[in-house]
Each structure stands twice: as structure tokens, then as C-alpha cells.
JSON list of C-alpha atoms in Angstrom, two decimals:
[
{"chain": "A", "resi": 1, "resn": "GLN", "atom": "CA", "xyz": [-12.33, 13.49, -6.28]},
{"chain": "A", "resi": 2, "resn": "LYS", "atom": "CA", "xyz": [-8.16, 13.60, -5.17]},
{"chain": "A", "resi": 3, "resn": "GLU", "atom": "CA", "xyz": [-7.19, 11.20, -8.41]},
{"chain": "A", "resi": 4, "resn": "VAL", "atom": "CA", "xyz": [-3.45, 9.35, -8.88]},
{"chain": "A", "resi": 5, "resn": "GLU", "atom": "CA", "xyz": [-3.12, 8.17, -11.94]},
{"chain": "A", "resi": 6, "resn": "GLN", "atom": "CA", "xyz": [-0.38, 5.47, -13.88]},
{"chain": "A", "resi": 7, "resn": "ASN", "atom": "CA", "xyz": [-0.47, 4.03, -16.94]},
{"chain": "A", "resi": 8, "resn": "SER", "atom": "CA", "xyz": [-1.39, 0.36, -16.45]},
{"chain": "A", "resi": 9, "resn": "GLY", "atom": "CA", "xyz": [1.05, -1.80, -18.55]},
{"chain": "A", "resi": 10, "resn": "PRO", "atom": "CA", "xyz": [2.46, -3.65, -18.84]},
{"chain": "A", "resi": 11, "resn": "LEU", "atom": "CA", "xyz": [5.75, -1.63, -19.60]},
{"chain": "A", "resi": 12, "resn": "SER", "atom": "CA", "xyz": [8.38, -4.12, -21.13]},
{"chain": "A", "resi": 13, "resn": "VAL", "atom": "CA", "xyz": [12.19, -3.24, -21.18]},
{"chain": "A", "resi": 14, "resn": "PRO", "atom": "CA", "xyz": [15.61, -5.02, -21.90]},
{"chain": "A", "resi": 15, "resn": "GLU", "atom": "CA", "xyz": [17.79, -6.20, -18.98]},
{"chain": "A", "resi": 16, "resn": "GLY", "atom": "CA", "xyz": [19.99, -3.33, -18.33]},
{"chain": "A", "resi": 17, "resn": "ALA", "atom": "CA", "xyz": [17.70, -0.88, -19.87]},
{"chain": "A", "resi": 18, "resn": "ILE", "atom": "CA", "xyz": [16.40, 2.17, -17.65]},
{"chain": "A", "resi": 19, "resn": "ALA", "atom": "CA", "xyz": [12.56, 1.73, -16.92]},
{"chain": "A", "resi": 20, "resn": "SER", "atom": "CA", "xyz": [11.10, 4.62, -16.47]},
{"chain": "A", "resi": 21, "resn": "LEU", "atom": "CA", "xyz": [7.30, 5.20, -14.74]},
{"chain": "A", "resi": 22, "resn": "ASN", "atom": "CA", "xyz": [5.19, 8.01, -14.45]},
{"chain": "A", "resi": 23, "resn": "CYS", "atom": "CA", "xyz": [2.48, 9.34, -12.09]},
{"chain": "A", "resi": 24, "resn": "THR", "atom": "CA", "xyz": [0.28, 12.36, -12.27]},
{"chain": "A", "resi": 25, "resn": "TYR", "atom": "CA", "xyz": [-1.76, 13.79, -9.17]},
{"chain": "A", "resi": 26, "resn": "SER", "atom": "CA", "xyz": [-4.77, 16.20, -9.72]},
{"chain": "A", "resi": 27, "resn": "ASP", "atom": "CA", "xyz": [-4.34, 17.62, -6.37]},
{"chain": "A", "resi": 28, "resn": "ARG", "atom": "CA", "xyz": [-2.39, 20.30, -5.95]},
{"chain": "A", "resi": 29, "resn": "GLY", "atom": "CA", "xyz": [-2.30, 20.62, -1.71]},
{"chain": "A", "resi": 30, "resn": "SER", "atom": "CA", "xyz": [-0.54, 17.04, -1.67]},
{"chain": "A", "resi": 31, "resn": "GLN", "atom": "CA", "xyz": [3.01, 16.74, -0.20]},
{"chain": "A", "resi": 32, "resn": "SER", "atom": "CA", "xyz": [4.30, 13.59, 0.01]},
{"chain": "A", "resi": 33, "resn": "PHE", "atom": "CA", "xyz": [4.65, 11.13, -2.32]},
{"chain": "A", "resi": 34, "resn": "PHE", "atom": "CA", "xyz": [5.54, 7.67, -2.46]},
{"chain": "A", "resi": 35, "resn": "TRP", "atom": "CA", "xyz": [6.66, 4.96, -4.76]},
{"chain": "A", "resi": 36, "resn": "TYR", "atom": "CA", "xyz": [5.89, 1.02, -3.46]},
{"chain": "A", "resi": 37, "resn": "ARG", "atom": "CA", "xyz": [7.04, -1.84, -5.53]},
{"chain": "A", "resi": 38, "resn": "GLN", "atom": "CA", "xyz": [4.12, -5.34, -5.47]},
{"chain": "A", "resi": 39, "resn": "TYR", "atom": "CA", "xyz": [5.34, -8.63, -6.64]},
{"chain": "A", "resi": 40, "resn": "SER", "atom": "CA", "xyz": [2.37, -10.70, -7.63]},
{"chain": "A", "resi": 41, "resn": "GLY", "atom": "CA", "xyz": [0.60, -12.44, -4.57]},
{"chain": "A", "resi": 42, "resn": "LYS", "atom": "CA", "xyz": [2.68, -10.21, -2.34]},
{"chain": "A", "resi": 43, "resn": "SER", "atom": "CA", "xyz": [2.14, -6.89, -0.29]},
{"chain": "A", "resi": 44, "resn": "PRO", "atom": "CA", "xyz": [3.77, -3.45, -1.66]},
{"chain": "A", "resi": 45, "resn": "GLU", "atom": "CA", "xyz": [7.02, -2.53, -0.25]},
{"chain": "A", "resi": 46, "resn": "LEU", "atom": "CA", "xyz": [8.24, 0.76, 0.21]},
{"chain": "A", "resi": 47, "resn": "ILE", "atom": "CA", "xyz": [10.86, 2.00, -2.56]},
{"chain": "A", "resi": 48, "resn": "MET", "atom": "CA", "xyz": [11.32, 5.52, -1.72]},
{"chain": "A", "resi": 49, "resn": "SER", "atom": "CA", "xyz": [9.77, 8.95, -0.77]},
{"chain": "A", "resi": 50, "resn": "ILE", "atom": "CA", "xyz": [10.00, 12.47, -2.32]},
{"chain": "A", "resi": 51, "resn": "TYR", "atom": "CA", "xyz": [8.97, 15.39, -0.51]},
{"chain": "A", "resi": 52, "resn": "SER", "atom": "CA", "xyz": [10.49, 18.28, -2.79]},
{"chain": "A", "resi": 53, "resn": "ASN", "atom": "CA", "xyz": [10.63, 19.05, -6.20]},
{"chain": "A", "resi": 54, "resn": "GLY", "atom": "CA", "xyz": [13.76, 17.39, -8.06]},
{"chain": "A", "resi": 55, "resn": "ASP", "atom": "CA", "xyz": [16.06, 14.22, -8.37]},
{"chain": "A", "resi": 56, "resn": "LYS", "atom": "CA", "xyz": [16.17, 11.85, -5.04]},
{"chain": "A", "resi": 57, "resn": "GLU", "atom": "CA", "xyz": [18.61, 8.58, -6.06]},
{"chain": "A", "resi": 58, "resn": "ASP", "atom": "CA", "xyz": [18.69, 5.56, -3.91]},
{"chain": "A", "resi": 59, "resn": "GLY", "atom": "CA", "xyz": [20.80, 2.89, -5.38]},
{"chain": "A", "resi": 60, "resn": "ARG", "atom": "CA", "xyz": [19.27, 2.23, -8.65]},
{"chain": "A", "resi": 61, "resn": "PHE", "atom": "CA", "xyz": [16.62, 3.85, -8.42]},
{"chain": "A", "resi": 62, "resn": "THR", "atom": "CA", "xyz": [15.66, 7.89, -8.76]},
{"chain": "A", "resi": 63, "resn": "ALA", "atom": "CA", "xyz": [12.45, 9.60, -7.98]},
{"chain": "A", "resi": 64, "resn": "GLN", "atom": "CA", "xyz": [11.74, 12.92, -9.51]},
{"chain": "A", "resi": 65, "resn": "LEU", "atom": "CA", "xyz": [9.33, 15.30, -8.74]},
{"chain": "A", "resi": 66, "resn": "ASN", "atom": "CA", "xyz": [7.47, 18.49, -10.42]},
{"chain": "A", "resi": 67, "resn": "LYS", "atom": "CA", "xyz": [4.92, 19.82, -7.87]},
{"chain": "A", "resi": 68, "resn": "ALA", "atom": "CA", "xyz": [4.01, 22.79, -10.79]},
{"chain": "A", "resi": 69, "resn": "SER", "atom": "CA", "xyz": [3.09, 19.36, -13.60]},
{"chain": "A", "resi": 70, "resn": "GLN", "atom": "CA", "xyz": [1.81, 18.01, -10.93]},
{"chain": "A", "resi": 71, "resn": "TYR", "atom": "CA", "xyz": [3.75, 14.95, -11.89]},
{"chain": "A", "resi": 72, "resn": "VAL", "atom": "CA", "xyz": [6.17, 12.59, -10.34]},
{"chain": "A", "resi": 73, "resn": "SER", "atom": "CA", "xyz": [8.41, 9.53, -11.93]},
{"chain": "A", "resi": 74, "resn": "LEU", "atom": "CA", "xyz": [10.64, 6.78, -11.04]},
{"chain": "A", "resi": 75, "resn": "LEU", "atom": "CA", "xyz": [13.73, 5.72, -13.08]},
{"chain": "A", "resi": 76, "resn": "ILE", "atom": "CA", "xyz": [15.57, 2.06, -12.38]},
{"chain": "A", "resi": 77, "resn": "ARG", "atom": "CA", "xyz": [18.69, 1.95, -13.79]},
{"chain": "A", "resi": 78, "resn": "ASP", "atom": "CA", "xyz": [20.29, -1.07, -15.06]},
{"chain": "A", "resi": 79, "resn": "SER", "atom": "CA", "xyz": [17.10, -2.67, -15.41]},
{"chain": "A", "resi": 80, "resn": "GLN", "atom": "CA", "xyz": [16.75, -6.60, -14.03]},
{"chain": "A", "resi": 81, "resn": "PRO", "atom": "CA", "xyz": [14.45, -9.26, -14.46]},
{"chain": "A", "resi": 82, "resn": "SER", "atom": "CA", "xyz": [14.00, -9.12, -10.54]},
{"chain": "A", "resi": 83, "resn": "ASP", "atom": "CA", "xyz": [12.24, -5.78, -10.71]},
{"chain": "A", "resi": 84, "resn": "SER", "atom": "CA", "xyz": [9.74, -7.47, -12.83]},
{"chain": "A", "resi": 85, "resn": "ALA", "atom": "CA", "xyz": [6.33, -6.20, -10.57]},
{"chain": "A", "resi": 86, "resn": "THR", "atom": "CA", "xyz": [3.51, -3.52, -10.06]},
{"chain": "A", "resi": 87, "resn": "TYR", "atom": "CA", "xyz": [4.99, -0.44, -9.06]},
{"chain": "A", "resi": 88, "resn": "LEU", "atom": "CA", "xyz": [2.89, 1.75, -7.22]},
{"chain": "A", "resi": 89, "resn": "CYS", "atom": "CA", "xyz": [2.21, 5.91, -6.66]},
{"chain": "A", "resi": 90, "resn": "ALA", "atom": "CA", "xyz": [1.23, 6.98, -3.74]},
{"chain": "A", "resi": 91, "resn": "VAL", "atom": "CA", "xyz": [0.28, 10.76, -2.63]},
{"chain": "A", "resi": 92, "resn": "ASN", "atom": "CA", "xyz": [-0.26, 11.65, 0.68]},
{"chain": "A", "resi": 93, "resn": "ASN", "atom": "CA", "xyz": [-2.92, 14.76, 0.82]},
{"chain": "A", "resi": 94, "resn": "ASN", "atom": "CA", "xyz": [-2.21, 15.44, 4.35]},
{"chain": "A", "resi": 95, "resn": "ALA", "atom": "CA", "xyz": [-5.68, 14.29, 5.35]},
{"chain": "A", "resi": 96, "resn": "GLY", "atom": "CA", "xyz": [-4.22, 11.81, 8.78]},
{"chain": "A", "resi": 97, "resn": "ASN", "atom": "CA", "xyz": [-1.54, 10.37, 6.83]},
{"chain": "A", "resi": 98, "resn": "MET", "atom": "CA", "xyz": [-3.44, 8.46, 4.35]},
{"chain": "A", "resi": 99, "resn": "LEU", "atom": "CA", "xyz": [-2.48, 7.79, 0.70]},
{"chain": "A", "resi": 100, "resn": "THR", "atom": "CA", "xyz": [-4.21, 8.12, -2.60]},
{"chain": "A", "resi": 101, "resn": "PHE", "atom": "CA", "xyz": [-2.82, 5.16, -4.28]},
{"chain": "A", "resi": 102, "resn": "GLY", "atom": "CA", "xyz": [-2.95, 5.08, -8.22]},
{"chain": "A", "resi": 103, "resn": "GLY", "atom": "CA", "xyz": [-3.54, 1.57, -10.11]},
{"chain": "A", "resi": 104, "resn": "GLY", "atom": "CA", "xyz": [-0.29, 0.83, -10.73]},
{"chain": "A", "resi": 105, "resn": "THR", "atom": "CA", "xyz": [1.80, 0.11, -13.93]},
{"chain": "A", "resi": 106, "resn": "ARG", "atom": "CA", "xyz": [3.33, -3.51, -14.47]},
{"chain": "A", "resi": 107, "resn": "LEU", "atom": "CA", "xyz": [6.69, -3.18, -15.79]},
{"chain": "A", "resi": 108, "resn": "MET", "atom": "CA", "xyz": [8.38, -6.46, -17.36]},
{"chain": "A", "resi": 109, "resn": "VAL", "atom": "CA", "xyz": [12.27, -6.72, -17.57]},
{"chain": "A", "resi": 110, "resn": "LYS", "atom": "CA", "xyz": [13.11, -9.34, -20.31]},
{"chain": "A", "resi": 111, "resn": "PRO", "atom": "CA", "xyz": [16.57, -11.14, -19.94]},
{"chain": "M", "resi": 1, "resn": "GLY", "atom": "CA", "xyz": [13.50, -0.25, 11.00]},
{"chain": "M", "resi": 2, "resn": "ALA", "atom": "CA", "xyz": [9.93, -0.06, 10.13]},
{"chain": "M", "resi": 3, "resn": "VAL", "atom": "CA", "xyz": [8.70, -3.80, 10.31]},
{"chain": "M", "resi": 4, "resn": "VAL", "atom": "CA", "xyz": [4.82, -4.74, 10.28]},
{"chain": "M", "resi": 5, "resn": "SER", "atom": "CA", "xyz": [4.07, -8.27, 10.67]},
{"chain": "M", "resi": 6, "resn": "GLN", "atom": "CA", "xyz": [0.88, -9.74, 10.36]},
{"chain": "M", "resi": 7, "resn": "HIS", "atom": "CA", "xyz": [-0.99, -13.43, 11.34]},
{"chain": "M", "resi": 8, "resn": "PRO", "atom": "CA", "xyz": [-2.31, -15.15, 10.37]},
{"chain": "M", "resi": 9, "resn": "SER", "atom": "CA", "xyz": [-0.49, -14.95, 6.47]},
{"chain": "M", "resi": 10, "resn": "ARG", "atom": "CA", "xyz": [-3.46, -17.57, 4.99]},
{"chain": "M", "resi": 11, "resn": "VAL", "atom": "CA", "xyz": [-6.40, -18.64, 6.36]},
{"chain": "M", "resi": 12, "resn": "ILE", "atom": "CA", "xyz": [-9.80, -21.01, 5.25]},
{"chain": "M", "resi": 13, "resn": "CYS", "atom": "CA", "xyz": [-13.02, -20.90, 7.64]},
{"chain": "M", "resi": 14, "resn": "LYS", "atom": "CA", "xyz": [-16.50, -21.57, 6.46]},
{"chain": "M", "resi": 15, "resn": "SER", "atom": "CA", "xyz": [-19.09, -19.62, 6.07]},
{"chain": "M", "resi": 16, "resn": "GLY", "atom": "CA", "xyz": [-20.39, -18.00, 8.74]},
{"chain": "M", "resi": 17, "resn": "THR", "atom": "CA", "xyz": [-17.06, -18.05, 11.05]},
{"chain": "M", "resi": 18, "resn": "SER", "atom": "CA", "xyz": [-15.26, -15.35, 12.10]},
{"chain": "M", "resi": 19, "resn": "VAL", "atom": "CA", "xyz": [-11.78, -14.13, 11.82]},
{"chain": "M", "resi": 20, "resn": "LYS", "atom": "CA", "xyz": [-9.28, -12.36, 13.02]},
{"chain": "M", "resi": 21, "resn": "ILE", "atom": "CA", "xyz": [-6.10, -10.90, 11.27]},
{"chain": "M", "resi": 22, "resn": "GLU", "atom": "CA", "xyz": [-3.74, -9.52, 13.90]},
{"chain": "M", "resi": 23, "resn": "CYS", "atom": "CA", "xyz": [-1.44, -6.25, 12.73]},
{"chain": "M", "resi": 24, "resn": "ARG", "atom": "CA", "xyz": [1.38, -5.71, 14.43]},
{"chain": "M", "resi": 25, "resn": "SER", "atom": "CA", "xyz": [4.82, -2.91, 13.96]},
{"chain": "M", "resi": 26, "resn": "LEU", "atom": "CA", "xyz": [7.14, -4.92, 15.13]},
{"chain": "M", "resi": 27, "resn": "ASP", "atom": "CA", "xyz": [9.83, -1.90, 15.81]},
{"chain": "M", "resi": 28, "resn": "PHE", "atom": "CA", "xyz": [8.35, 1.55, 16.19]},
{"chain": "M", "resi": 29, "resn": "GLN", "atom": "CA", "xyz": [5.11, 3.08, 17.61]},
{"chain": "M", "resi": 30, "resn": "ALA", "atom": "CA", "xyz": [2.01, 3.31, 14.85]},
{"chain": "M", "resi": 31, "resn": "THR", "atom": "CA", "xyz": [0.06, 5.47, 15.77]},
{"chain": "M", "resi": 32, "resn": "THR", "atom": "CA", "xyz": [-2.13, 5.44, 12.45]},
{"chain": "M", "resi": 33, "resn": "MET", "atom": "CA", "xyz": [-3.10, 1.94, 11.57]},
{"chain": "M", "resi": 34, "resn": "PHE", "atom": "CA", "xyz": [-4.89, 0.95, 8.07]},
{"chain": "M", "resi": 35, "resn": "TRP", "atom": "CA", "xyz": [-6.53, -2.01, 6.68]},
{"chain": "M", "resi": 36, "resn": "TYR", "atom": "CA", "xyz": [-7.05, -2.45, 3.22]},
{"chain": "M", "resi": 37, "resn": "ARG", "atom": "CA", "xyz": [-8.06, -5.21, 0.70]},
{"chain": "M", "resi": 38, "resn": "GLN", "atom": "CA", "xyz": [-6.78, -6.46, -2.61]},
{"chain": "M", "resi": 39, "resn": "PHE", "atom": "CA", "xyz": [-8.68, -8.73, -5.13]},
{"chain": "M", "resi": 40, "resn": "PRO", "atom": "CA", "xyz": [-6.68, -10.44, -7.59]},
{"chain": "M", "resi": 41, "resn": "LYS", "atom": "CA", "xyz": [-5.04, -8.08, -10.33]},
{"chain": "M", "resi": 42, "resn": "LYS", "atom": "CA", "xyz": [-6.62, -5.07, -8.82]},
{"chain": "M", "resi": 43, "resn": "SER", "atom": "CA", "xyz": [-5.94, -2.05, -7.13]},
{"chain": "M", "resi": 44, "resn": "LEU", "atom": "CA", "xyz": [-5.72, -1.84, -3.01]},
{"chain": "M", "resi": 45, "resn": "MET", "atom": "CA", "xyz": [-9.05, -0.65, -1.85]},
{"chain": "M", "resi": 46, "resn": "LEU", "atom": "CA", "xyz": [-9.04, 1.35, 1.70]},
{"chain": "M", "resi": 47, "resn": "MET", "atom": "CA", "xyz": [-11.33, -0.21, 4.19]},
{"chain": "M", "resi": 48, "resn": "ALA", "atom": "CA", "xyz": [-10.49, 1.79, 7.43]},
{"chain": "M", "resi": 49, "resn": "THR", "atom": "CA", "xyz": [-8.02, 3.98, 9.09]},
{"chain": "M", "resi": 50, "resn": "SER", "atom": "CA", "xyz": [-7.59, 3.23, 12.76]},
{"chain": "M", "resi": 51, "resn": "ASN", "atom": "CA", "xyz": [-5.94, 5.87, 15.07]},
{"chain": "M", "resi": 52, "resn": "GLU", "atom": "CA", "xyz": [-4.66, 4.07, 18.86]},
{"chain": "M", "resi": 53, "resn": "GLY", "atom": "CA", "xyz": [-6.96, 4.40, 20.90]},
{"chain": "M", "resi": 54, "resn": "SER", "atom": "CA", "xyz": [-9.90, 5.76, 19.27]},
{"chain": "M", "resi": 55, "resn": "LYS", "atom": "CA", "xyz": [-12.86, 4.21, 16.87]},
{"chain": "M", "resi": 56, "resn": "ALA", "atom": "CA", "xyz": [-11.92, 3.25, 13.29]},
{"chain": "M", "resi": 57, "resn": "THR", "atom": "CA", "xyz": [-12.93, 5.32, 10.48]},
{"chain": "M", "resi": 58, "resn": "TYR", "atom": "CA", "xyz": [-14.28, 3.58, 8.14]},
{"chain": "M", "resi": 59, "resn": "GLU", "atom": "CA", "xyz": [-14.14, 4.06, 4.01]},
{"chain": "M", "resi": 60, "resn": "GLN", "atom": "CA", "xyz": [-17.41, 4.89, 2.37]},
{"chain": "M", "resi": 61, "resn": "GLY", "atom": "CA", "xyz": [-19.20, 0.93, 1.50]},
{"chain": "M", "resi": 62, "resn": "VAL", "atom": "CA", "xyz": [-17.25, -0.81, 3.94]},
{"chain": "M", "resi": 63, "resn": "GLU", "atom": "CA", "xyz": [-19.27, -2.31, 6.94]},
{"chain": "M", "resi": 64, "resn": "LYS", "atom": "CA", "xyz": [-18.19, -1.28, 10.58]},
{"chain": "M", "resi": 65, "resn": "ASP", "atom": "CA", "xyz": [-20.93, -3.87, 11.83]},
{"chain": "M", "resi": 66, "resn": "LYS", "atom": "CA", "xyz": [-18.95, -6.77, 9.65]},
{"chain": "M", "resi": 67, "resn": "PHE", "atom": "CA", "xyz": [-15.84, -5.54, 9.46]},
{"chain": "M", "resi": 68, "resn": "LEU", "atom": "CA", "xyz": [-14.91, -4.97, 13.45]},
{"chain": "M", "resi": 69, "resn": "ILE", "atom": "CA", "xyz": [-11.15, -3.03, 13.74]},
{"chain": "M", "resi": 70, "resn": "ASN", "atom": "CA", "xyz": [-9.42, -2.87, 17.29]},
{"chain": "M", "resi": 71, "resn": "HIS", "atom": "CA", "xyz": [-6.31, -0.24, 17.82]},
{"chain": "M", "resi": 72, "resn": "ALA", "atom": "CA", "xyz": [-5.72, -0.93, 21.43]},
{"chain": "M", "resi": 73, "resn": "SER", "atom": "CA", "xyz": [-1.92, -0.27, 21.50]},
{"chain": "M", "resi": 74, "resn": "LEU", "atom": "CA", "xyz": [0.87, 1.18, 19.30]},
{"chain": "M", "resi": 75, "resn": "THR", "atom": "CA", "xyz": [1.82, -2.09, 18.39]},
{"chain": "M", "resi": 76, "resn": "LEU", "atom": "CA", "xyz": [-1.30, -3.78, 17.46]},
{"chain": "M", "resi": 77, "resn": "SER", "atom": "CA", "xyz": [-4.43, -3.32, 15.47]},
{"chain": "M", "resi": 78, "resn": "THR", "atom": "CA", "xyz": [-6.61, -6.57, 14.43]},
{"chain": "M", "resi": 79, "resn": "LEU", "atom": "CA", "xyz": [-9.32, -6.39, 11.73]},
{"chain": "M", "resi": 80, "resn": "THR", "atom": "CA", "xyz": [-12.31, -9.36, 12.72]},
{"chain": "M", "resi": 81, "resn": "VAL", "atom": "CA", "xyz": [-14.37, -10.38, 9.71]},
{"chain": "M", "resi": 82, "resn": "THR", "atom": "CA", "xyz": [-16.94, -11.10, 11.32]},
{"chain": "M", "resi": 83, "resn": "SER", "atom": "CA", "xyz": [-19.98, -14.25, 9.50]},
{"chain": "M", "resi": 84, "resn": "ALA", "atom": "CA", "xyz": [-17.62, -14.73, 7.18]},
{"chain": "M", "resi": 85, "resn": "HIS", "atom": "CA", "xyz": [-19.11, -15.25, 3.53]},
{"chain": "M", "resi": 86, "resn": "PRO", "atom": "CA", "xyz": [-17.18, -16.64, 0.15]},
{"chain": "M", "resi": 87, "resn": "GLU", "atom": "CA", "xyz": [-17.70, -13.09, -1.47]},
{"chain": "M", "resi": 88, "resn": "ASP", "atom": "CA", "xyz": [-15.10, -11.53, 1.69]},
{"chain": "M", "resi": 89, "resn": "SER", "atom": "CA", "xyz": [-12.34, -13.85, 0.01]},
{"chain": "M", "resi": 90, "resn": "SER", "atom": "CA", "xyz": [-9.91, -11.68, -0.59]},
{"chain": "M", "resi": 91, "resn": "PHE", "atom": "CA", "xyz": [-6.12, -10.62, 0.03]},
{"chain": "M", "resi": 92, "resn": "TYR", "atom": "CA", "xyz": [-6.12, -8.36, 3.31]},
{"chain": "M", "resi": 93, "resn": "ILE", "atom": "CA", "xyz": [-3.19, -6.08, 3.70]},
{"chain": "M", "resi": 94, "resn": "CYS", "atom": "CA", "xyz": [-2.68, -3.42, 6.88]},
{"chain": "M", "resi": 95, "resn": "SER", "atom": "CA", "xyz": [0.13, -0.77, 7.10]},
{"chain": "M", "resi": 96, "resn": "ALA", "atom": "CA", "xyz": [1.12, 1.68, 9.74]},
{"chain": "M", "resi": 97, "resn": "SER", "atom": "CA", "xyz": [2.45, 5.13, 10.02]},
{"chain": "M", "resi": 98, "resn": "GLY", "atom": "CA", "xyz": [4.18, 6.53, 12.82]},
{"chain": "M", "resi": 99, "resn": "SER", "atom": "CA", "xyz": [7.48, 6.68, 14.09]},
{"chain": "M", "resi": 100, "resn": "GLY", "atom": "CA", "xyz": [9.31, 4.34, 11.99]},
{"chain": "M", "resi": 101, "resn": "ARG", "atom": "CA", "xyz": [12.19, 5.51, 9.48]},
{"chain": "M", "resi": 102, "resn": "GLY", "atom": "CA", "xyz": [10.41, 7.46, 7.16]},
{"chain": "M", "resi": 103, "resn": "GLY", "atom": "CA", "xyz": [8.54, 10.39, 8.07]},
{"chain": "M", "resi": 104, "resn": "THR", "atom": "CA", "xyz": [5.17, 9.88, 10.32]},
{"chain": "M", "resi": 105, "resn": "ASP", "atom": "CA", "xyz": [3.55, 9.52, 6.64]},
{"chain": "M", "resi": 106, "resn": "THR", "atom": "CA", "xyz": [5.41, 7.23, 5.46]},
{"chain": "M", "resi": 107, "resn": "GLN", "atom": "CA", "xyz": [2.76, 3.59, 5.59]},
{"chain": "M", "resi": 108, "resn": "TYR", "atom": "CA", "xyz": [5.00, 0.35, 6.02]},
{"chain": "M", "resi": 109, "resn": "PHE", "atom": "CA", "xyz": [3.22, -2.71, 5.26]},
{"chain": "M", "resi": 110, "resn": "GLY", "atom": "CA", "xyz": [2.74, -6.05, 6.29]},
{"chain": "M", "resi": 111, "resn": "PRO", "atom": "CA", "xyz": [3.10, -9.05, 4.55]},
{"chain": "M", "resi": 112, "resn": "GLY", "atom": "CA", "xyz": [-0.64, -9.27, 3.79]},
{"chain": "M", "resi": 113, "resn": "THR", "atom": "CA", "xyz": [-3.58, -12.10, 4.70]},
{"chain": "M", "resi": 114, "resn": "ARG", "atom": "CA", "xyz": [-4.86, -14.03, 2.31]},
{"chain": "M", "resi": 115, "resn": "LEU", "atom": "CA", "xyz": [-8.73, -15.36, 3.22]},
{"chain": "M", "resi": 116, "resn": "THR", "atom": "CA", "xyz": [-10.54, -18.32, 1.39]},
{"chain": "M", "resi": 117, "resn": "VAL", "atom": "CA", "xyz": [-14.31, -18.22, 2.63]},
{"chain": "M", "resi": 118, "resn": "LEU", "atom": "CA", "xyz": [-15.59, -21.44, 1.48]}
]
């Protein structure tokens, strides 16, 4: 079974700190990786995608991918209370654009 | 770009009635649409995948006669919950992938529909 694992949290960080969210996946054939943010009671919104090994930066967010270790992470710099949400890692196994989601990590940024 | 809408955002219905939820891609052509449901504090659960003009593919355990999906155009998919029961109460979310700003495998989510069956 293809799995995507995330620590459910909550991960608590002080405002202004770096939040590090981690995700591992089981299918070595996975090609596309996504991070979504989901506020309570809302639907997921795309933060960023990553396809190649290494880092990809977008504003305060940096996604990191290591296919050899089957590991993808999301760093949030200068965390703000508004970043408090559940972060979902999703992996595309090239099965018709279907995504396999992790259970999500709940992030709490404390003022 | 890559905006997906859903209607209605919230619906309350009586047990035994049917409810139709619409999912539209507003600024791109959605070759594939997905329907999820989510219970409080739980993960997204994929219900079905639909490609424009084709029959939907349902996940194991999802009754296709109860959850009717139609993807008649590249911008519209509908989910009809037939003969709804209280246990169908949930947050239903659609997503779409296609020729949006991201890659063709990027899924963009609609805002969701909260269904309450009395």
C-alpha cells in the first residue's frame, strides 16, 4: 500500500521562528509532491509543489525533496499566528493524477 | 488562475432527499475532477475520480448508486447524494486538475460543501 506519513502534531512554535514540517512516502516511483494548508473548517489550499531533488523557495516557504530518502519537508520562516493550520503533504504516484495524502500536521504558532 | 468553485457552500436536507453539489473550474479546463469527503478532525478521503466525458471511478467502499457523479464538461462536475441519511453528513470537497497554472497533476480544491442531513 502506498503511504504518506506525517507527524500529526501539534507542532508548536513561537512567532518569528522557523517551523519545520516533515513527510515520508513509501512509493519510490513517486514523481510529484505537494504541500497544502488547511484551516479549520476550510478546504485545502495549495502552498507549493516540488518535482526535483533539492530546495524550492517561495516567499517564506521552502520545500525540500530528497527522493533517495523518500522524504519531503516544508520550512516556514518567520512563522506568524496566521500560519496556524493543518499542513497536508500529498504525493502523486502517476496513477491518473491521483494524490495520496498524509494525515496532516497541525501547526500552532504562538504570539 | 486555477480557481475552483463549489455550490452550495452549505446545505441542510431531510433524510431521504437527494442533494446535488456542483464543482466548477472557473479559469482553466479540468480534465480530471476529484471528490473527497472529510469528517471533523479526520483526513481527506477520496471518494471518486472523474474524467470529462467518462464514467467516474469510485474508491473501494463508496457506493456509486448513492453518490452519482457527472463530469459532462471540462469545467463542471456534479455530485448527487441520493436518498441522503444522517450518516452522509460531512464536508464534501471537490478538486480539479488540468491546464491550470501548476502542472497538469496539480489539484486545486474548491471551498467545500457542508452537508447536514436531518
